[in-house]
Amino acid sequence: MGVHAKQAGAVAAGLTIPTLVLADWGINMPAGVTATSNDIYGLHMTILWICIAIGAVVFGVMFWSIFAHRKSKGHKPAHFHEHPLVEVVWTVIPLLILVIMAIPATATLVDMYDTTESDIDIKVTGYQWKWHYDYIDEEFGFFSALTTPRDQIYNRTAKGEHYLLEVDNEMVIPVGKKVRLLLTANDVIHSWWVPEFGVKKDAIPGFINEAWTRVDVPGVYRGQCTELCGKDHAFMPIVVRAVPEAEYLAWVDEQKAAAETERELTQKDWTMAELMERGEGVYARACAACHQADGSGLPPAFPALKASALVTGPADGHLEVVVNGVSGTAMQAFGGQLSEADLAAVITYERNAWGNNTGDMVTPKQVFDFKNQ
Amino acid sequence: MSAVIDDHTQEHDHGPAGGITRWLLTTNHKDIGTMYLIFSFSMFLLGGTFAMVIRAELFYPGLQIVEPEFFNQMTTMHGLVMVFGAVMPAFVGLANWMIPLMIGAPDMALPRMNNWSFWLLPCAFLILVSTLFMSGGGPNFGWTFYAPLSTTYGPPSTTFFIFAIHIMGVSSIMGAINVIATVLNLRAPGMTLMKMPLFVWTWLITAFLLIAVMPVLAGVVTMMLMDINFGTSFFDASGGGDPVLFQHVFWFFGHPEVYIMILPAFGAVSQIIPAFSRKRLFGYASMVYATGAIALLSFLVWAHHMFTVGIPVAGQLFFMYATMLIAVPTGVKVFNWVATMFRGALTFEAPMLFAIAFVILFTIGGFSGLMLAISPADFQYHDTYFVVAHFHYVLVPGAIFGIFASAYYWLPKWTGYMYDESLAKAHFWMSFIGMNLAFFPMHFLGLAGMPRRIPDYALQFADFNMISSIGAFMFGATQILFLLIVVKCARGGVAAAAKPWEGAEGLEWTVPSPAPYHTFTTPPVVE
Amino acid sequence: MPTQQSYYVPAQSKWPIIATVGLGTTLYGAAMIMVNSTQGDSTAVSWLVFAVGSLIMAYMLFGWFGTVIKESRSGLYSSQMDRSFRWGMSWFIFSEVMFFGAFFGALFYARVFAVPWLGGEGDRGSSNMLWEGFQATWPLLANPDPEAYPSPSAIIGPWGLPLVNTILLVTSSLTVTLAHHGMKQGNRRKLKIWLAATIVLALAFLFFQVEEYVHAYTELGLTLTSGIYGTTFFMLTGFHGVHVFLGTLMLTIMFIRIHKGHFSAEQHFGFEAASWYWHFVDVVWLGLFIFVYVI
Ligand code: HEA
Ligand code: HEA
Ligand code: CUA
Ligand SMILES: [Cu+2]
């Protein structure tokens, strides 16, 4: 076997060089910025090398046969067709290799499952097609949706640097703290993934999954939803900004204050123009994905709002659908997602845009009363 | 029904009937096998066309050719058509043609049911494909149709999709029962189980898998049907159900299903490699036991598709270990093939080329499978193109190359003519290059973080996607050549001897080429 | 080791293609009915399609089985053919076992995992955050969201009708075995009496089952839509009921054939297949009785 072993060695060397070079091109798994992601990276590389080594041996022998034992070279076939010892050996050795792989894998896995003793808890809810982050200890929360303009997606303008991986409101976490994620979903299954954290966990409607991460390096980290969740599955990215703790605390205070101002908007007296303007923005952010920017929808899955009998009918029916949703369909209950001001604005907008000239104005107070009737 | 000259003038000794009724009403395993193969190839073209739409859209970042809704339908239909329409029927076709010839049986055990199994398939796919034209579009929730995307949020056509799956299930179960009954009951005298060709063995075990898991698939789509139309709450937490229940039941079917798509290819390759190595298969008995072990283990590993859904850690570990174990019997097979080639007298006709590529590329796919099996690492790989790369490596150069190898190996027996060897070699090399170009970069894409089932992607994935698409177009276009080769071979050429391959062994080579319409009406005796 | 006599390979047959058209039309019609009625459209045409499909299926079943019976009676089937049928039937029953397995699996999963998790127990107990106040119990008498799935007021206890039904089915398994003995002894009278008894027991079972459903729907609020308990309860017992019905049909056909003088003490696979099926239905019931009603 001496010759074959050498042959195999040569093939192995041949295989490793391109892999090393390719690794520099940034096509390998990122090692990431958490202990977990580093462990995973280590596991990944270990298995990869083991597989490459086994491949080198197996293919080495095979190529040797292809090269040396061909009929055209006058090679005469041997007659052996079994060899119990060899067969036992090549059953046992892979088994041992597997055991060697399983040990670090088990340790990493157990560690990944340990969500106890967290410093911060964030509830993450997947919606068609955006994320909601709820800082449950601090009592504020917000949606986070894609900001890449349609024009870039449809190739009408040049694509930006973070094409498809940019959001309006980033999730912010402090570095060095154990953050526990409580993942769930509102409609279908989504999956929350940030490669550099080594965290991927499904968000399942009706259930909560737990995951955790502790980020060591400040920075902005990007990921995507990784479970097919309908038409805009490709368009619900995740952006997490990890910042030093002081910065984080300042941000938390800011968020709380913002939430307060938002609540005050309900009391404000609104004009039609103000509502329409605000409504257009809300509509583009929250509704256009399904009902389309021009209100034409994508029937039959998503009805048109333009000239819809419901939208141009009495305001209460319209409020009912938007605030409480239509259960069992993709039409969510926006009552809990949008502020009164936003709801009023978007409803007013829908009732007056695209030729739906009802002239009605729905105020935040009306929405507030509707919600609390 | 003109009687053919034959010394056993029995009731069934007639030649093929004329016209369309020959095919519609036939009970002949060769006719039915041919129909299965033709059907399968047309589905391969259809599923491939869907794949071309996917690859065309992914050629550049941005949305240019299709809208996301339609893209999702393409992904879904591509998966479904390839799995249920191309690969499975191809193997059933090979089984129909070859099993009776290999074990010396006059036909399949239940010939009329055989015909029904076949005709149900076009019926099922007619319904499936018709959903694309229904309002709301066809299935758009992936070939794995996870609830609640496929139930509460599915398009109206989902109900039709469910019934199409039911019909495919009926077809597969009956086909599998037929195979088992044939193998267990119609072997020629002297053909003991441990003398059966490996292709027959792998099919016997595949048939067992089919009968065990197709009803489970029928069960899970029935649950969907009830949730959609009759208000049950299998997959809805508000009623105490769980969307993840769907995944458990689906993958209990789904994992054995992937072995259903590879075991017959293992069998075929185990016929072909010895033939062109001119040397007996190494480790026949261990091949049989390894196949059995793979089949049994395949029932215990389903949750490796669900590592990220949050199964308790003990379950996670169990499924990781069990999955890793499958590498052992599969390794035995790979080593046996290599040992068969080792010190043989090799020639490299098209079947052998495809078989060798099968061994190498399937093993690469197996390696990535093993990487996926490492649960912590799968948290990174899951639902990325790394998985897509994995399963195309086991399916395209695995299942599909296995089918090509078998087709070239047995074409002379089917048609009575030799295929054009140089065209076949061209087919091989272009497929080989195209396929690797299409699917190898997907490993990189996945590792770099590209999720699957997306019509548009971030800019860092652009280059490899373009390479992949070019490879895919090349691979796809090459398959037209295969069609040409087969048609040419069926229409004439150099007549094939009863045994056109020097090193081939088995009963199928004892009958003339093309195999007469009825063979082994008197069973041969195996020493 | 199988020995080979001449194995009967039937000539061309029109039945499979008719069966394909029949099954396809029936199911297409069924899907049309469901989709149109959910969308509030008219279902008249759908029912027509469904009816046409069903008629074709019925025609096919009579024709196909009729052909097989004729062939069998004209002595075309060797004992080897008989073995093919035996293998066929056994594996078919195995496939049915797996089908029920899926539903038993769903029951087991809901009970052992999903419902406790929703109620705050076990690995994913934090799910209870989403369902404040929800308590895990089995049987589940208060659903997580009673507005979406109205909870049942009570469930069906095992020791009333279900016990009676258990006794009926177990007895019927016994009687069908007695009938089989009669067949093997060539004792036609014994055969007929015990087979008739089996059919009567089967009908009684079905009658009580329907009664139980009516009770559940009208008095207990236990329905398909009353959450996971009702879902698994009706799906398991319902599919079982359908199988009992099919089994009864098979036994009845056997009874008619026996009346016509079919079968002999040696050759009676048709009858045996029906009795195998019957035993299978019985065993499934025992599983149901234990896992759905008792535990
Ligand atoms: C023919 C089909 C086929 C085959 C044969 C396999 C074979 C294997 N598959 Fe694959 N798989 C699929 C088809 C297939 N798979 C499909 C379609 C999916 C995706 C479904 C979807 O989500 O859409 C999938 C997904 C999939 C996943 C889920 C990934 C994810 O979604 O995150 C996993 C995880 O464990 C996995 C593992 C394996 C393993 C361990 C094998 C093993 O059987 C491989 C064993 C072979 C070898 C290992 C190589 C040879 C062995 C040696 C040379 C011996 C020595 C080796 C060592 C000791 C390392 N597969
Ligand atoms: C046996 C199964 C099988 C086979 C053979 C293939 C073959 C191919 N597959 Fe696929 N594939 C799956 C099974 C299979 N696939 C499954 C199960 C999925 C998952 C689906 C899901 O996520 O739900 C998937 C998903 C999948 C994706 C990911 C989609 C996504 O995540 O959005 C992609 C992307 O490139 C892809 C590509 C291809 C290509 C290019 C081929 C090529 O090999 C096809 C080549 C064949 C032809 C092209 C046909 C022949 C030629 C013609 C008809 C002439 C016309 C030719 C030209 C115009 C060039 N497949
Ligand atoms: Cu959300 Cu994909
Ligand atoms: Cu699997």
PDB file of N, CA, C and O in Angstrom, chain A residues 65 68-78, chain B residues 277-279 341-346:
ATOM      1  N   SER A  65      -6.578   3.298  -9.457  1.00  0.00           N
ATOM      2  CA  SER A  65      -7.120   2.188 -10.245  1.00  0.00           C
ATOM      3  C   SER A  65      -7.461   2.650 -11.651  1.00  0.00           C
ATOM      4  O   SER A  65      -7.175   1.962 -12.629  1.00  0.00           O
ATOM      5  N   ALA A  68      -4.072   3.070 -13.396  1.00  0.00           N
ATOM      6  CA  ALA A  68      -3.163   1.938 -13.580  1.00  0.00           C
ATOM      7  C   ALA A  68      -3.848   0.647 -13.999  1.00  0.00           C
ATOM      8  O   ALA A  68      -3.254  -0.197 -14.648  1.00  0.00           O
ATOM      9  N   HIS A  69      -5.116   0.485 -13.597  1.00  0.00           N
ATOM     10  CA  HIS A  69      -5.741  -0.818 -13.820  1.00  0.00           C
ATOM     11  C   HIS A  69      -6.711  -0.784 -14.975  1.00  0.00           C
ATOM     12  O   HIS A  69      -7.811  -1.328 -14.895  1.00  0.00           O
ATOM     13  N   ARG A  70      -6.312  -0.146 -16.055  1.00  0.00           N
ATOM     14  CA  ARG A  70      -7.246  -0.097 -17.164  1.00  0.00           C
ATOM     15  C   ARG A  70      -6.949  -1.214 -18.152  1.00  0.00           C
ATOM     16  O   ARG A  70      -5.821  -1.665 -18.309  1.00  0.00           O
ATOM     17  N   LYS A  71      -7.990  -1.655 -18.809  1.00  0.00           N
ATOM     18  CA  LYS A  71      -7.838  -2.764 -19.737  1.00  0.00           C
ATOM     19  C   LYS A  71      -6.947  -2.356 -20.893  1.00  0.00           C
ATOM     20  O   LYS A  71      -6.162  -3.158 -21.395  1.00  0.00           O
ATOM     21  N   SER A  72      -7.049  -1.106 -21.288  1.00  0.00           N
ATOM     22  CA  SER A  72      -6.280  -0.660 -22.440  1.00  0.00           C
ATOM     23  C   SER A  72      -4.780  -0.770 -22.180  1.00  0.00           C
ATOM     24  O   SER A  72      -3.981  -0.797 -23.110  1.00  0.00           O
ATOM     25  N   LYS A  73      -4.406  -0.814 -20.896  1.00  0.00           N
ATOM     26  CA  LYS A  73      -3.000  -1.008 -20.595  1.00  0.00           C
ATOM     27  C   LYS A  73      -2.668  -2.483 -20.451  1.00  0.00           C
ATOM     28  O   LYS A  73      -1.581  -2.854 -20.009  1.00  0.00           O
ATOM     29  N   GLY A  74      -3.657  -3.334 -20.721  1.00  0.00           N
ATOM     30  CA  GLY A  74      -3.437  -4.762 -20.634  1.00  0.00           C
ATOM     31  C   GLY A  74      -3.514  -5.316 -19.225  1.00  0.00           C
ATOM     32  O   GLY A  74      -3.084  -6.436 -18.964  1.00  0.00           O
ATOM     33  N   HIS A  75      -4.105  -4.530 -18.320  1.00  0.00           N
ATOM     34  CA  HIS A  75      -4.209  -5.030 -16.950  1.00  0.00           C
ATOM     35  C   HIS A  75      -5.218  -6.165 -16.869  1.00  0.00           C
ATOM     36  O   HIS A  75      -6.307  -6.094 -17.416  1.00  0.00           O
ATOM     37  N   LYS A  76      -4.825  -7.241 -16.200  1.00  0.00           N
ATOM     38  CA  LYS A  76      -5.738  -8.382 -16.051  1.00  0.00           C
ATOM     39  C   LYS A  76      -6.454  -8.271 -14.707  1.00  0.00           C
ATOM     40  O   LYS A  76      -5.826  -7.950 -13.706  1.00  0.00           O
ATOM     41  N   PRO A  77      -7.764  -8.536 -14.697  1.00  0.00           N
ATOM     42  CA  PRO A  77      -8.488  -8.377 -13.433  1.00  0.00           C
ATOM     43  C   PRO A  77      -8.058  -9.405 -12.389  1.00  0.00           C
ATOM     44  O   PRO A  77      -7.801 -10.570 -12.719  1.00  0.00           O
ATOM     45  N   ALA A  78      -7.986  -8.942 -11.141  1.00  0.00           N
ATOM     46  CA  ALA A  78      -7.744  -9.878 -10.032  1.00  0.00           C
ATOM     47  C   ALA A  78      -9.059 -10.583  -9.715  1.00  0.00           C
ATOM     48  O   ALA A  78     -10.089 -10.285 -10.303  1.00  0.00           O
TER      49      ALA A  78
ATOM     50  N   SER B 277     -15.374  -3.245 -14.692  1.00  0.00           N
ATOM     51  CA  SER B 277     -14.086  -3.544 -14.073  1.00  0.00           C
ATOM     52  C   SER B 277     -13.686  -4.983 -14.376  1.00  0.00           C
ATOM     53  O   SER B 277     -12.596  -5.417 -14.017  1.00  0.00           O
ATOM     54  N   ARG B 278     -14.648  -5.715 -14.956  1.00  0.00           N
ATOM     55  CA  ARG B 278     -14.429  -7.126 -15.268  1.00  0.00           C
ATOM     56  C   ARG B 278     -13.986  -7.905 -14.044  1.00  0.00           C
ATOM     57  O   ARG B 278     -13.091  -8.720 -14.080  1.00  0.00           O
ATOM     58  N   LYS B 279     -14.669  -7.601 -12.966  1.00  0.00           N
ATOM     59  CA  LYS B 279     -14.261  -8.197 -11.695  1.00  0.00           C
ATOM     60  C   LYS B 279     -15.505  -8.236 -10.838  1.00  0.00           C
ATOM     61  O   LYS B 279     -16.354  -7.342 -10.906  1.00  0.00           O
ATOM     62  N   MET B 341     -13.198  -1.690  -8.219  1.00  0.00           N
ATOM     63  CA  MET B 341     -12.401  -1.153  -9.323  1.00  0.00           C
ATOM     64  C   MET B 341     -10.922  -1.486  -9.155  1.00  0.00           C
ATOM     65  O   MET B 341     -10.207  -1.680 -10.138  1.00  0.00           O
ATOM     66  N   PHE B 342     -10.514  -1.542  -7.895  1.00  0.00           N
ATOM     67  CA  PHE B 342      -9.094  -1.750  -7.605  1.00  0.00           C
ATOM     68  C   PHE B 342      -8.613  -3.073  -8.188  1.00  0.00           C
ATOM     69  O   PHE B 342      -9.175  -4.122  -7.940  1.00  0.00           O
ATOM     70  N   ARG B 343      -7.608  -2.994  -8.999  1.00  0.00           N
ATOM     71  CA  ARG B 343      -7.016  -4.146  -9.665  1.00  0.00           C
ATOM     72  C   ARG B 343      -7.993  -4.891 -10.577  1.00  0.00           C
ATOM     73  O   ARG B 343      -7.903  -6.097 -10.759  1.00  0.00           O
ATOM     74  N   GLY B 344      -8.948  -4.150 -11.148  1.00  0.00           N
ATOM     75  CA  GLY B 344      -9.786  -4.750 -12.178  1.00  0.00           C
ATOM     76  C   GLY B 344      -9.143  -4.514 -13.534  1.00  0.00           C
ATOM     77  O   GLY B 344      -7.942  -4.219 -13.620  1.00  0.00           O
ATOM     78  N   ALA B 345      -9.960  -4.699 -14.581  1.00  0.00           N
ATOM     79  CA  ALA B 345      -9.484  -4.334 -15.920  1.00  0.00           C
ATOM     80  C   ALA B 345     -10.502  -3.352 -16.463  1.00  0.00           C
ATOM     81  O   ALA B 345     -11.498  -3.735 -17.071  1.00  0.00           O
ATOM     82  N   LEU B 346     -10.242  -2.082 -16.226  1.00  0.00           N
ATOM     83  CA  LEU B 346     -11.278  -1.076 -16.424  1.00  0.00           C
ATOM     84  C   LEU B 346     -11.367  -0.575 -17.859  1.00  0.00           C
ATOM     85  O   LEU B 346     -10.354  -0.364 -18.521  1.00  0.00           O
TER      86      LEU B 346
END
